Tab-separated table of C-alpha atoms and ligand atoms in Angstrom:
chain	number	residue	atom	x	y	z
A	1	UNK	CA	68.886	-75.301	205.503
A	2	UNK	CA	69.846	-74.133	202.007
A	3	UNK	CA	67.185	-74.486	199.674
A	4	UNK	CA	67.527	-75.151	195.684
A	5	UNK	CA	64.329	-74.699	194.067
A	6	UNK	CA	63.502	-77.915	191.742
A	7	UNK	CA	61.897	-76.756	188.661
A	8	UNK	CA	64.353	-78.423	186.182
A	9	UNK	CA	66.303	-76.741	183.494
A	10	UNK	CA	66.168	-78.322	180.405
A	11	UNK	CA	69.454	-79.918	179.899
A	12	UNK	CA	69.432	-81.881	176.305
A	13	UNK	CA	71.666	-80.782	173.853
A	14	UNK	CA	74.934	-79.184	173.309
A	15	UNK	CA	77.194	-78.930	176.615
A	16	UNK	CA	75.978	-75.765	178.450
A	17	UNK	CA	79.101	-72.999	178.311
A	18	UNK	CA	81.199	-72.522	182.303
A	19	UNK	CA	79.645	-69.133	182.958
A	20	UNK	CA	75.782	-70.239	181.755
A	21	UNK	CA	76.238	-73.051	184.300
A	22	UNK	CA	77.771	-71.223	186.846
A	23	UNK	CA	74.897	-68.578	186.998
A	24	UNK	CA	72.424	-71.166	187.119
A	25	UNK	CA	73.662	-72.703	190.422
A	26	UNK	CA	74.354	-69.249	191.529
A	27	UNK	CA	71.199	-67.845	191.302
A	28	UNK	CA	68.941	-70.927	192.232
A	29	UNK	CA	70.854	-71.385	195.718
A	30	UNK	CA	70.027	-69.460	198.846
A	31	UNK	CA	72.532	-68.418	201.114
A	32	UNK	CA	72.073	-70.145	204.665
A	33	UNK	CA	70.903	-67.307	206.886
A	34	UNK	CA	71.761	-68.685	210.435
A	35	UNK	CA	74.925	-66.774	211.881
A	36	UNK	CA	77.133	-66.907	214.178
A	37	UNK	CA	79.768	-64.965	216.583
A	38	UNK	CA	83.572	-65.804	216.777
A	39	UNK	CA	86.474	-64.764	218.319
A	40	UNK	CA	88.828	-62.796	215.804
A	41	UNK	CA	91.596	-65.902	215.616
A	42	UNK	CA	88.758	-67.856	214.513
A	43	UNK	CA	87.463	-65.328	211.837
A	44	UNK	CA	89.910	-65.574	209.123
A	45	UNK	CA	88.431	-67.245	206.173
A	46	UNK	CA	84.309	-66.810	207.650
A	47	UNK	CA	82.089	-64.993	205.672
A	48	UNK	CA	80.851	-61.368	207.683
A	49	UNK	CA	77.336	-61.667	208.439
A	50	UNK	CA	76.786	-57.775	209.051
A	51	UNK	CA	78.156	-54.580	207.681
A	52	UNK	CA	81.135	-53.216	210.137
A	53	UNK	CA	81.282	-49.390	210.570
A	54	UNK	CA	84.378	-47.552	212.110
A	55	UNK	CA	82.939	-46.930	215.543
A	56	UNK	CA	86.589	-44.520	215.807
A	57	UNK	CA	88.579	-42.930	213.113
A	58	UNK	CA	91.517	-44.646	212.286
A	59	UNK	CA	93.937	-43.136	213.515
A	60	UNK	CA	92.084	-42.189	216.419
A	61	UNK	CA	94.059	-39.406	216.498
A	62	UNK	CA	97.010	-37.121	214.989
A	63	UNK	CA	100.195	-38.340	215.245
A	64	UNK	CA	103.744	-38.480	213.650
A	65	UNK	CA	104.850	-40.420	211.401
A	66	UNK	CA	108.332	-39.600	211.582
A	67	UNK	CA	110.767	-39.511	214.373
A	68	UNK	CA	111.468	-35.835	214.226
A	69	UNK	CA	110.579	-32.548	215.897
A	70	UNK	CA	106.835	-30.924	215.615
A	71	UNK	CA	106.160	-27.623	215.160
A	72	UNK	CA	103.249	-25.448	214.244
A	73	UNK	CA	102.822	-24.501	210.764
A	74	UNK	CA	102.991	-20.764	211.247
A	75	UNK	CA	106.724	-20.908	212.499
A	76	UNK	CA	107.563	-22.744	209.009
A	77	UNK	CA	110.142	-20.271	206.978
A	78	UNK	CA	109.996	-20.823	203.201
A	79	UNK	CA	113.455	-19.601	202.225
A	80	UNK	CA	116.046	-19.548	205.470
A	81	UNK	CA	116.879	-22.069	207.822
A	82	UNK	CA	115.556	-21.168	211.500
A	83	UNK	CA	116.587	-22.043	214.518
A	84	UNK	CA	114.246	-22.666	217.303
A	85	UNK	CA	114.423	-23.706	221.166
A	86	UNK	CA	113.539	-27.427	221.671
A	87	UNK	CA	111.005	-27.559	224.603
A	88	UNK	CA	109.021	-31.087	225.642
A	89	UNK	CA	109.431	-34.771	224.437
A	90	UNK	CA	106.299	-37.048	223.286
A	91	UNK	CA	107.131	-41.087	222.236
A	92	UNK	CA	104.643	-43.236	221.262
A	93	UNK	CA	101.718	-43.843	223.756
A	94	UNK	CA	102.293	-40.993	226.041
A	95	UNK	CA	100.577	-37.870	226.217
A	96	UNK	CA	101.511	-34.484	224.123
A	97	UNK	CA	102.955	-31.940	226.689
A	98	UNK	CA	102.032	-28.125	225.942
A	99	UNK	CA	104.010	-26.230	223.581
A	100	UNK	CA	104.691	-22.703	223.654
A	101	UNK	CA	104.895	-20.578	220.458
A	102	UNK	CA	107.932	-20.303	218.872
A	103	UNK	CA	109.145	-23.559	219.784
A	104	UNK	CA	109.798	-27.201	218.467
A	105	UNK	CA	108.694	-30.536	220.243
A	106	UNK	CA	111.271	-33.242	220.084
A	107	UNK	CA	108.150	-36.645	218.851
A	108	UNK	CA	108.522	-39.745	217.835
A	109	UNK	CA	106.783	-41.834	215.631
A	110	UNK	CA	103.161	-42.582	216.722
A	111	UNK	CA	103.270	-40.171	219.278
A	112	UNK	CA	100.321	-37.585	219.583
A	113	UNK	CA	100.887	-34.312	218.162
A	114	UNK	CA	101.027	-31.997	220.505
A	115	UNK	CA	97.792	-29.130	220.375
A	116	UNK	CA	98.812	-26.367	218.498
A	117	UNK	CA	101.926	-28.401	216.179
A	118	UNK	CA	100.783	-29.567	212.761
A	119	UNK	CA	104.046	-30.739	211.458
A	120	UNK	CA	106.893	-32.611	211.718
A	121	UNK	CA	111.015	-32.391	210.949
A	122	UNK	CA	112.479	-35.790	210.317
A	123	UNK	CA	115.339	-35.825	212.759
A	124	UNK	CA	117.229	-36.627	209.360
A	125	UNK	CA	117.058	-32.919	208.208
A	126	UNK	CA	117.938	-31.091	211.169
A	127	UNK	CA	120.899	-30.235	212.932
A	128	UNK	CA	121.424	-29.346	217.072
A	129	UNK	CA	123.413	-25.987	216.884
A	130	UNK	CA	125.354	-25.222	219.837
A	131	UNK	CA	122.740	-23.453	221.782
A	132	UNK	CA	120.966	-26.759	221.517
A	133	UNK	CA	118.292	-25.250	219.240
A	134	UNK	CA	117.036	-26.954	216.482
A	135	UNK	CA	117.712	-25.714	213.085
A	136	UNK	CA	115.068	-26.147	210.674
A	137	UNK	CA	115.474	-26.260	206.882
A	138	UNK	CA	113.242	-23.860	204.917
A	139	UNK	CA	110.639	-25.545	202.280
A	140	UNK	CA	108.959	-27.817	204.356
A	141	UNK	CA	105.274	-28.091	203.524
A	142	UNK	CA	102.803	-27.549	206.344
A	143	UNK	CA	101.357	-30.372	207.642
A	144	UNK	CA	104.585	-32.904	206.947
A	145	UNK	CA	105.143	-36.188	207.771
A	146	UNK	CA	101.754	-35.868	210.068
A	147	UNK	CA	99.292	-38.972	210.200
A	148	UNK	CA	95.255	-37.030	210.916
A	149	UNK	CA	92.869	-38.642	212.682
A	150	UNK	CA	91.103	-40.915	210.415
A	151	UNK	CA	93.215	-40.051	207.440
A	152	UNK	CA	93.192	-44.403	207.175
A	153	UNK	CA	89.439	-45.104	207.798
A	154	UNK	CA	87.074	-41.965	208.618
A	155	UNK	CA	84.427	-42.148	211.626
A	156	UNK	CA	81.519	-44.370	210.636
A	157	UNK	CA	83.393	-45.049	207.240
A	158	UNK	CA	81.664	-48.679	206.747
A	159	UNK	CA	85.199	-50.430	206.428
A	160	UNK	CA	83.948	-54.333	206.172
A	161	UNK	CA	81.211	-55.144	203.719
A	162	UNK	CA	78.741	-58.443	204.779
A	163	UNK	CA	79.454	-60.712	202.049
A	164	UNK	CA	83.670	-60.577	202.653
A	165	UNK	CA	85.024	-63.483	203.213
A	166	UNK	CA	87.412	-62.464	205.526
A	167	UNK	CA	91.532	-62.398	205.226
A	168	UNK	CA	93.994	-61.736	207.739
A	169	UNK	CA	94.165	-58.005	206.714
A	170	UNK	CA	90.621	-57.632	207.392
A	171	UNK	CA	90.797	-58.918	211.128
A	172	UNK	CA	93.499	-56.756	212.080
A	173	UNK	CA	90.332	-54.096	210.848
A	174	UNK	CA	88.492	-55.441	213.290
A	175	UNK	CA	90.859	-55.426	216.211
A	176	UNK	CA	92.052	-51.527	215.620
A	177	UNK	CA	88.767	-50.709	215.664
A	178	UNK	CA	88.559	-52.588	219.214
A	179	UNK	CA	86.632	-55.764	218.199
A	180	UNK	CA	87.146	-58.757	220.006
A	181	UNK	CA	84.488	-61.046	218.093
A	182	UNK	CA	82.424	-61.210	214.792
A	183	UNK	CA	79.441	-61.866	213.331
A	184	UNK	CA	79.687	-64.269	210.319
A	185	UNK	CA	77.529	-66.863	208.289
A	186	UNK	CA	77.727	-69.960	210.069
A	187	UNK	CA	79.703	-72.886	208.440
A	188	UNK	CA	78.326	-74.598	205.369
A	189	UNK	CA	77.873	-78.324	206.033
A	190	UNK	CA	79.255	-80.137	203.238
A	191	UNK	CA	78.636	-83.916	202.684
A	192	UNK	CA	81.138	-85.604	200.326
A	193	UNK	CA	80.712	-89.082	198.681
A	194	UNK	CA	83.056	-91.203	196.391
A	195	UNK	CA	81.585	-93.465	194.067
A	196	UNK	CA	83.356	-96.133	192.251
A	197	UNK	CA	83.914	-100.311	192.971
A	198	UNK	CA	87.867	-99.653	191.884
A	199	UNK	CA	88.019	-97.496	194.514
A	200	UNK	CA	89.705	-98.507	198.802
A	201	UNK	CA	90.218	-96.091	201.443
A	202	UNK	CA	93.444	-95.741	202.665
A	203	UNK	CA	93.878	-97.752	205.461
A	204	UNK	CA	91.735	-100.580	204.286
A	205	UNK	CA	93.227	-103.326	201.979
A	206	UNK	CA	93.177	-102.875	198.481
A	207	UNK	CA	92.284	-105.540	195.809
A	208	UNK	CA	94.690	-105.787	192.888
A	209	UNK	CA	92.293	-103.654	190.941
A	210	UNK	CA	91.726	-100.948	193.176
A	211	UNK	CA	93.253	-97.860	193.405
A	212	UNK	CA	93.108	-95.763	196.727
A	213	UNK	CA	90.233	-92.849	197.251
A	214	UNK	CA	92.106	-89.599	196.143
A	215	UNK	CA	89.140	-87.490	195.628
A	216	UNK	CA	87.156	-87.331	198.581
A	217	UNK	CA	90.756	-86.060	200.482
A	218	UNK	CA	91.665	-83.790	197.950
A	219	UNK	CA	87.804	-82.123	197.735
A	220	UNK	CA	87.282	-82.451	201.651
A	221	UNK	CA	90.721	-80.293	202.035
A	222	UNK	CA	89.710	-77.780	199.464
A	223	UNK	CA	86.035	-77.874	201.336
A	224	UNK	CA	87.802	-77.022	204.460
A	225	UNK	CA	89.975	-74.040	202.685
A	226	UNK	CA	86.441	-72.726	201.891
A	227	UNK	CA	85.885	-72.650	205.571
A	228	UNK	CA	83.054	-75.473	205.354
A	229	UNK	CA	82.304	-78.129	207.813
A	230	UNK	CA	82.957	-81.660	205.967
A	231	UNK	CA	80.798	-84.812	206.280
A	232	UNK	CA	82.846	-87.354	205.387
A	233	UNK	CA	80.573	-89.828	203.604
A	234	UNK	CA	83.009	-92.765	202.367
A	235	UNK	CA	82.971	-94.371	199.460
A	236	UNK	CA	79.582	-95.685	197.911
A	237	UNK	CA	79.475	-98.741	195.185
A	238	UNK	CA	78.624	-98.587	191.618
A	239	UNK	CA	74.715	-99.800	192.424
A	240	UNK	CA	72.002	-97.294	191.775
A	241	UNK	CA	69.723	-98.348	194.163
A	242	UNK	CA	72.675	-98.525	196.836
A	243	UNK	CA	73.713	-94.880	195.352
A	244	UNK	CA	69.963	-93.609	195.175
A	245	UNK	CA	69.466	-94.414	198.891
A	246	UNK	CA	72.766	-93.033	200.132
A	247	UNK	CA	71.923	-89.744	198.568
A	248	UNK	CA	68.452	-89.762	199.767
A	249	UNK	CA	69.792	-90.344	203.327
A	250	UNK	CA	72.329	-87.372	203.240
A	251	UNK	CA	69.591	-85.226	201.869
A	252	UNK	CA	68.428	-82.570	204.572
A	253	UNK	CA	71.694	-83.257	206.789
A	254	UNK	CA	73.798	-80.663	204.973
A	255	UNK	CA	73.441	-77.591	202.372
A	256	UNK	CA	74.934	-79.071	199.958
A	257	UNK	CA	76.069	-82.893	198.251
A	258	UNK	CA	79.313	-83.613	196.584
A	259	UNK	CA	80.033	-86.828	194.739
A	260	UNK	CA	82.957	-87.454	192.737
A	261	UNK	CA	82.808	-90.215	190.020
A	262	UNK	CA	80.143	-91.863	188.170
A	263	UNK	CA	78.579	-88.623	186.236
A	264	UNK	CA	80.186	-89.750	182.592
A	265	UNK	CA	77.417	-91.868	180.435
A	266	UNK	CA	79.482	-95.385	180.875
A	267	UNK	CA	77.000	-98.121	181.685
A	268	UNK	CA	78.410	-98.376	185.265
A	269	UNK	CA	78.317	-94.370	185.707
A	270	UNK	CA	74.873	-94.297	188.003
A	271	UNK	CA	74.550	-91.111	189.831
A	272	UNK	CA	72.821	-89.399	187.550
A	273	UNK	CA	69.695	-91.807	187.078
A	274	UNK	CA	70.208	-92.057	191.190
A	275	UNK	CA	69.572	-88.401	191.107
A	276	UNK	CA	66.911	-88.555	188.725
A	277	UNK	CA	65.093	-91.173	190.739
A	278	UNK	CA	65.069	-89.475	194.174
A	279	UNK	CA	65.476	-86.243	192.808
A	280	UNK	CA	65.616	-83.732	190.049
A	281	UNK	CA	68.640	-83.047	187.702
A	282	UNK	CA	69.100	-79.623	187.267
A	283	UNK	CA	72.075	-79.380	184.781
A	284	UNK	CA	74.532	-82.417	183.563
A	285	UNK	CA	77.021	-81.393	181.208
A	286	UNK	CA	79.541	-78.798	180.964
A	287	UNK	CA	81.698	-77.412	177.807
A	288	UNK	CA	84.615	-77.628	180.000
A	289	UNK	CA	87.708	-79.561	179.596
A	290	UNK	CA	89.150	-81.547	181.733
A	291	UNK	CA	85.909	-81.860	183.357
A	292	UNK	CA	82.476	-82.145	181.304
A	293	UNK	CA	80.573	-84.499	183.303
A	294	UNK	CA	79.109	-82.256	185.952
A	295	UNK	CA	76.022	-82.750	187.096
A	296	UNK	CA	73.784	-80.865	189.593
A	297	UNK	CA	70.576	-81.864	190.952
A	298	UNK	CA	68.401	-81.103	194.079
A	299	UNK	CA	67.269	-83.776	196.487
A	300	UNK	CA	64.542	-82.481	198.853
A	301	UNK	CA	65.496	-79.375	198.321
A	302	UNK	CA	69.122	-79.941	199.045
A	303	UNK	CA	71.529	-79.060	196.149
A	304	UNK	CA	73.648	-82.053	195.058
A	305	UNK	CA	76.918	-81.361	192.867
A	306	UNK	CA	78.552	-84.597	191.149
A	307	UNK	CA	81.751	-84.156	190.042
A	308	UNK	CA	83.826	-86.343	187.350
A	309	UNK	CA	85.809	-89.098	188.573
A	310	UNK	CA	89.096	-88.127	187.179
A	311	UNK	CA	90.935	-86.168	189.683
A	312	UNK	CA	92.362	-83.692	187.948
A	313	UNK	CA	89.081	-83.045	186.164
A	314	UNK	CA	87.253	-83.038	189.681
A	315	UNK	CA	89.957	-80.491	190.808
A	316	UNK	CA	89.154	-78.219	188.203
A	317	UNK	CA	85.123	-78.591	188.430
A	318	UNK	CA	85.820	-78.566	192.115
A	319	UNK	CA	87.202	-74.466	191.508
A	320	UNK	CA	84.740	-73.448	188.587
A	321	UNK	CA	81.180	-75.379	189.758
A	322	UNK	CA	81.980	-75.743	193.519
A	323	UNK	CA	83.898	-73.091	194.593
A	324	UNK	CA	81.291	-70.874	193.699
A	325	UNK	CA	78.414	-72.900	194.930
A	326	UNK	CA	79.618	-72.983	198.241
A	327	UNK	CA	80.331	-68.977	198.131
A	328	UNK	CA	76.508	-68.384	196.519
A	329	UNK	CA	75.302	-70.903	199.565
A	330	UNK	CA	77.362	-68.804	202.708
A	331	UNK	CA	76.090	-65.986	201.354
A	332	UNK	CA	79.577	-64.235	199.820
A	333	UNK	CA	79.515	-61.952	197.724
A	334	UNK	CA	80.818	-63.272	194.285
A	335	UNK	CA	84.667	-62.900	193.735
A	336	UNK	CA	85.539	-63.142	189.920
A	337	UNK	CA	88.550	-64.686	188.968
A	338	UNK	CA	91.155	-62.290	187.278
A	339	UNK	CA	93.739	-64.451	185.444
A	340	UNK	CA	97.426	-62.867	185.461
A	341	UNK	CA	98.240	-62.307	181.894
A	342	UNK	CA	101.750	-64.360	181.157
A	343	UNK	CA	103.178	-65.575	177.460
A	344	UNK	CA	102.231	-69.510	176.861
A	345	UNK	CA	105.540	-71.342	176.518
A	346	UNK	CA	104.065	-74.053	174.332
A	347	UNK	CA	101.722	-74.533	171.631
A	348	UNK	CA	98.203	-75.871	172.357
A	349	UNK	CA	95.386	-76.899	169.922
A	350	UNK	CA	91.837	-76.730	171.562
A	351	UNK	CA	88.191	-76.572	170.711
A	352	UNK	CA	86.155	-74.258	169.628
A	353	UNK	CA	83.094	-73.275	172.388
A	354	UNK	CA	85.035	-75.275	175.181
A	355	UNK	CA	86.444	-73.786	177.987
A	356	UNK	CA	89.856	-75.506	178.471
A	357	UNK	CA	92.287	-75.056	181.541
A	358	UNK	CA	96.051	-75.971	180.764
A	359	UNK	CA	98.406	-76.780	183.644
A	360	UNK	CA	101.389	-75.222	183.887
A	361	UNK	CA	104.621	-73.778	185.937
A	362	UNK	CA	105.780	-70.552	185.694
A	363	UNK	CA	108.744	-69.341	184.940
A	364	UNK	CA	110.995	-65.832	184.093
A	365	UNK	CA	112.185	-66.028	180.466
A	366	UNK	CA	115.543	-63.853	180.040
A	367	UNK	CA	114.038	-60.962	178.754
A	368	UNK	CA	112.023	-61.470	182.582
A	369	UNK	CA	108.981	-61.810	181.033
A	370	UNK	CA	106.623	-64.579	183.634
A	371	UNK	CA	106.130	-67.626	180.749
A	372	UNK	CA	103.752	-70.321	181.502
A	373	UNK	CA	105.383	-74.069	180.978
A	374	UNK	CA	102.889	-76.420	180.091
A	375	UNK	CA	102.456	-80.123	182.117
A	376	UNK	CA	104.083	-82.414	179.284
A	377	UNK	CA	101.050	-84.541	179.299
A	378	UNK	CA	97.682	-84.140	179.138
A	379	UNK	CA	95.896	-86.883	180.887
A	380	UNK	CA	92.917	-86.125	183.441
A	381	UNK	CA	93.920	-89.027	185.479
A	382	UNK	CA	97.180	-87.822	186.861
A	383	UNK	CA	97.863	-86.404	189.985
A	384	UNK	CA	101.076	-85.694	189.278
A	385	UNK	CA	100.104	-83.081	187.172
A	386	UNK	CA	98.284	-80.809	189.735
A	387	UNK	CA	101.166	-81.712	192.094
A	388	UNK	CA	104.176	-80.340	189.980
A	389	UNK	CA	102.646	-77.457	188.498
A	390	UNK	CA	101.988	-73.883	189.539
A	391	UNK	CA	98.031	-72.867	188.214
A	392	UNK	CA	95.955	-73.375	185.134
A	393	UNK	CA	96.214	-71.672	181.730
A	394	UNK	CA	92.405	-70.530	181.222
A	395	UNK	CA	91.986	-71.080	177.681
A	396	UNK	CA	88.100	-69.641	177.039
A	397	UNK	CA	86.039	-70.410	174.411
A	398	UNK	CA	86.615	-68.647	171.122
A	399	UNK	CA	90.360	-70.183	171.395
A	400	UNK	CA	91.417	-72.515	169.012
A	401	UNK	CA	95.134	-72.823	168.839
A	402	UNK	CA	97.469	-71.444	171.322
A	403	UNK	CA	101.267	-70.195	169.957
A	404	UNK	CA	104.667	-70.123	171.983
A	405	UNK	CA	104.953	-66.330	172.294
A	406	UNK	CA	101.258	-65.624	173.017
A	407	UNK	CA	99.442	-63.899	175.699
A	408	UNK	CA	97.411	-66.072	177.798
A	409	UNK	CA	95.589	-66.119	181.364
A	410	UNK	CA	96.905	-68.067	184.438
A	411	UNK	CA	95.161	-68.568	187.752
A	412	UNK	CA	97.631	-69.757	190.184
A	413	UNK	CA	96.311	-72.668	192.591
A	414	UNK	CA	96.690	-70.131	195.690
A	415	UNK	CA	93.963	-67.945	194.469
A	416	UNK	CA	91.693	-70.559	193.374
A	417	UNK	CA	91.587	-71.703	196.794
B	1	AMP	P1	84.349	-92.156	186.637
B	1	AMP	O1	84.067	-90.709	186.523
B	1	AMP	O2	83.632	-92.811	187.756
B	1	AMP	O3	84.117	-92.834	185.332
B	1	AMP	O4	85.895	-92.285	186.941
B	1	AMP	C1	86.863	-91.831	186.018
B	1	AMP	C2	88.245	-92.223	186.482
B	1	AMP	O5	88.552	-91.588	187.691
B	1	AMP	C3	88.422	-93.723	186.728
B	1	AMP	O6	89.664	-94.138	186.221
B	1	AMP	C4	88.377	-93.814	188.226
B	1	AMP	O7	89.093	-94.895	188.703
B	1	AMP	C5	88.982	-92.524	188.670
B	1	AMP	N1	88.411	-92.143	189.968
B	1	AMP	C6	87.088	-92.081	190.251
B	1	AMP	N2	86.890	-91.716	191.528
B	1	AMP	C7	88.120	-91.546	192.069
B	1	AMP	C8	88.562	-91.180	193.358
B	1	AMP	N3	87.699	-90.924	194.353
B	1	AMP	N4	89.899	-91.117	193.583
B	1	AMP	C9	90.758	-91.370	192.579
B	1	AMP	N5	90.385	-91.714	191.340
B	1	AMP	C10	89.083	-91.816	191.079
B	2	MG	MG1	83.227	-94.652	188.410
């Protein structure tokens, strides 16, 4: 099981800056340790468990890269064209015949170079004369349009790093090197909670004033992106001893609690003081906007994140709070965020010491510059917001006031998933 050591952080005061708060999950969580071996068309997305060496180079060996004819690079002439007898043929995936000196090889691409040739005449610069010999053009550098062996990846070259969180690119790694499985950190088991009396699941009836569960989809999907393995928890009532139980329960049975809702300081928002009372708050409030309310705690040792009710304020704690709690907890090693530099389209007033994320569309101006188009309105509540728009403008704290024309940061929804 994960573990989150308890000793609490003291939390009064001013709103605790993203990146304070962020390194204080990070470092008090433990990366799971049990792992696991899967076949490569189930590896895309899994954290490696182990360090992958080239057991061959790639390529394994020297071949052409061109369709074209090989030659050795002694019979290369650096100011007149030669002509030379054409002896042997080698395509891809068979074996290099013998050459004799003074003669080219008619290859193709991929095919093995054969011994003695180290370089290669795209058929585009040659001509057949009429005593079928080739006739080579002078100027051609030795060793031309020749792939080495392990020119791509060395022998032993340590090619996959434990800690990647593995993309398609890095699979097809694994299978030139000959792999059929991997070892990776088993799944993270992620229980998810909403909390709120407004609040039906689809499918059940809905009071007139209830809303349907948006949340618990919307973080369970992005859970699943993340490659963890959901418990879906349902929805719990606004009733701390109700909440305080539920929480208890799901304690030990996965590495890590989410709640959404209930975190704010309203009367009926309870999950904090149902942390508190079967467990220890570790952090509550964030200078983050839209967002704030985000509060962490540990229940017997198993790390609980509540997230704000507001969806599109849980979306964006989801990417800066849980995103990287779940990669601290299956062990990845930490990918920082790069936003793409693009000029704002609009002008934005913020606070000072906040952390504020804008949505917005992109866009090509005339002049083809990419412009960020900010969401027309601003609430936290609406979903059509995230829907018809293309990232978030990260706005960090020393802003204050945002013109059309400036440079600004944008971190499109793809990579924050
Ligand atoms: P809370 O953080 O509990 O005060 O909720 C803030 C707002 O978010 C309220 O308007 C809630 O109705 C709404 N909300 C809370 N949880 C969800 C949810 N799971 N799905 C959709 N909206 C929610
Ligand atoms: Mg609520």
């Amino acid at each position: 099981m994960a573990q989150l050591s308890d000793d609490c952080f003291a939390f009064g005061g001013p709103m605790m800056p993203v990146d304070e708060a962020v390194g204080i999950i990070a470092s008090r969580l433990t990366a799971v340790a049990e792992k696991e071996t899967v076949g490569l068309m189930d590896a895309d997305g899994r954290v490696l468990a182990i360090d992958i060496a080239a057991p061959l180079p790639l390529p394994p060996f020297m071949n052409s890269a061109v369709d074209g004819y090989a030659v050795p690079a002694s019979d290369l002439r650096r100011d007149a064209s030669s002509a030379v007898p054409v002896e042997g043929r080698v395509q891809a995936g068979a074996a290099a015949p013998a050459v004799r000196p003074g003669h080219a090889v008619r290859i193709f691409t991929g095919a093995p170079m054969p011994a003695g040739t180290d370089t290669v005449f795209m058929q585009e610069d040659v001509r057949i004369d009429e005593t079928d010999r080739v006739v080579l053009p002078p100027g051609l550098k030795a060793g031309a349009n020749v792939r080495p062996a392990g020119e791509d990846i060395p022998l032993g070259h340590v090619a996959l790093r434990a800690g990647r969180r593995l993309r398609p690119q890095d699979i097809a790694v694994a299978a030139a090197f000959g792999l059929t499985t991997l070892e990776v950190i088993r799944r993270l088991r992620v229980g998810v909670f909403s909390t709120g009396d407004e609040l039906a699941a689809p499918g059940t009836a809905r009071k007139e004033a209830q809303l349907f569960d948006s949340n618990r989809f919307m973080l369970m999907a992005m859970l699943r992106r993340l490659a963890c393995e959901v418990g879906d928890l349902g929805i719990l009532r606004d009733e701390p001893s109700a909440l305080a139980k539920a929480l208890k329960a799901a304690a030990g049975r996965y590495d890590l609690i989410l709640t959404t809702g209930g975190v704010s300081t309203g009367e009926e928002d309870h999950v904090r003081t149902a942390v508190e009372s079967v467990g220890s708050l570790v952090l509550w409030r964030m200078a983050i906007k839209p967002g704030r309310p985000v509060a962490m705690g540990v229940i017997d040792g198993t790390p609980l994140i509540g997230l704000p009710g507001n969806p599109v304020a849980s979306f964006v704690t989801f990417v800066h709070v849980v995103r990287p709690a779940v990669m601290a907890l299956s062990g990845a090693t930490p990918a920082p965020m790069l936003p793409i530099p693009v000029r704002a389209a609009f002008a934005y007033n913020k606070k000072l010491e906040r952390r504020e994320y804008v949505r917005a569309s992109l866009r090509r101006a005339e002049d083809g510059t990419l412009e960020a188009v900010k969401f027309p309105r601003e609430g936290a509540g609406l979903l059509s917001s995230l829907v018809d728009t293309d990232g978030l403008v990260e706005l960090g704290e020393s802003i204050v006031r945002v013109e059309p024309g400036d440079q600004v940061g944008f971190l499109g929804y793809a990579d924050l998933l």
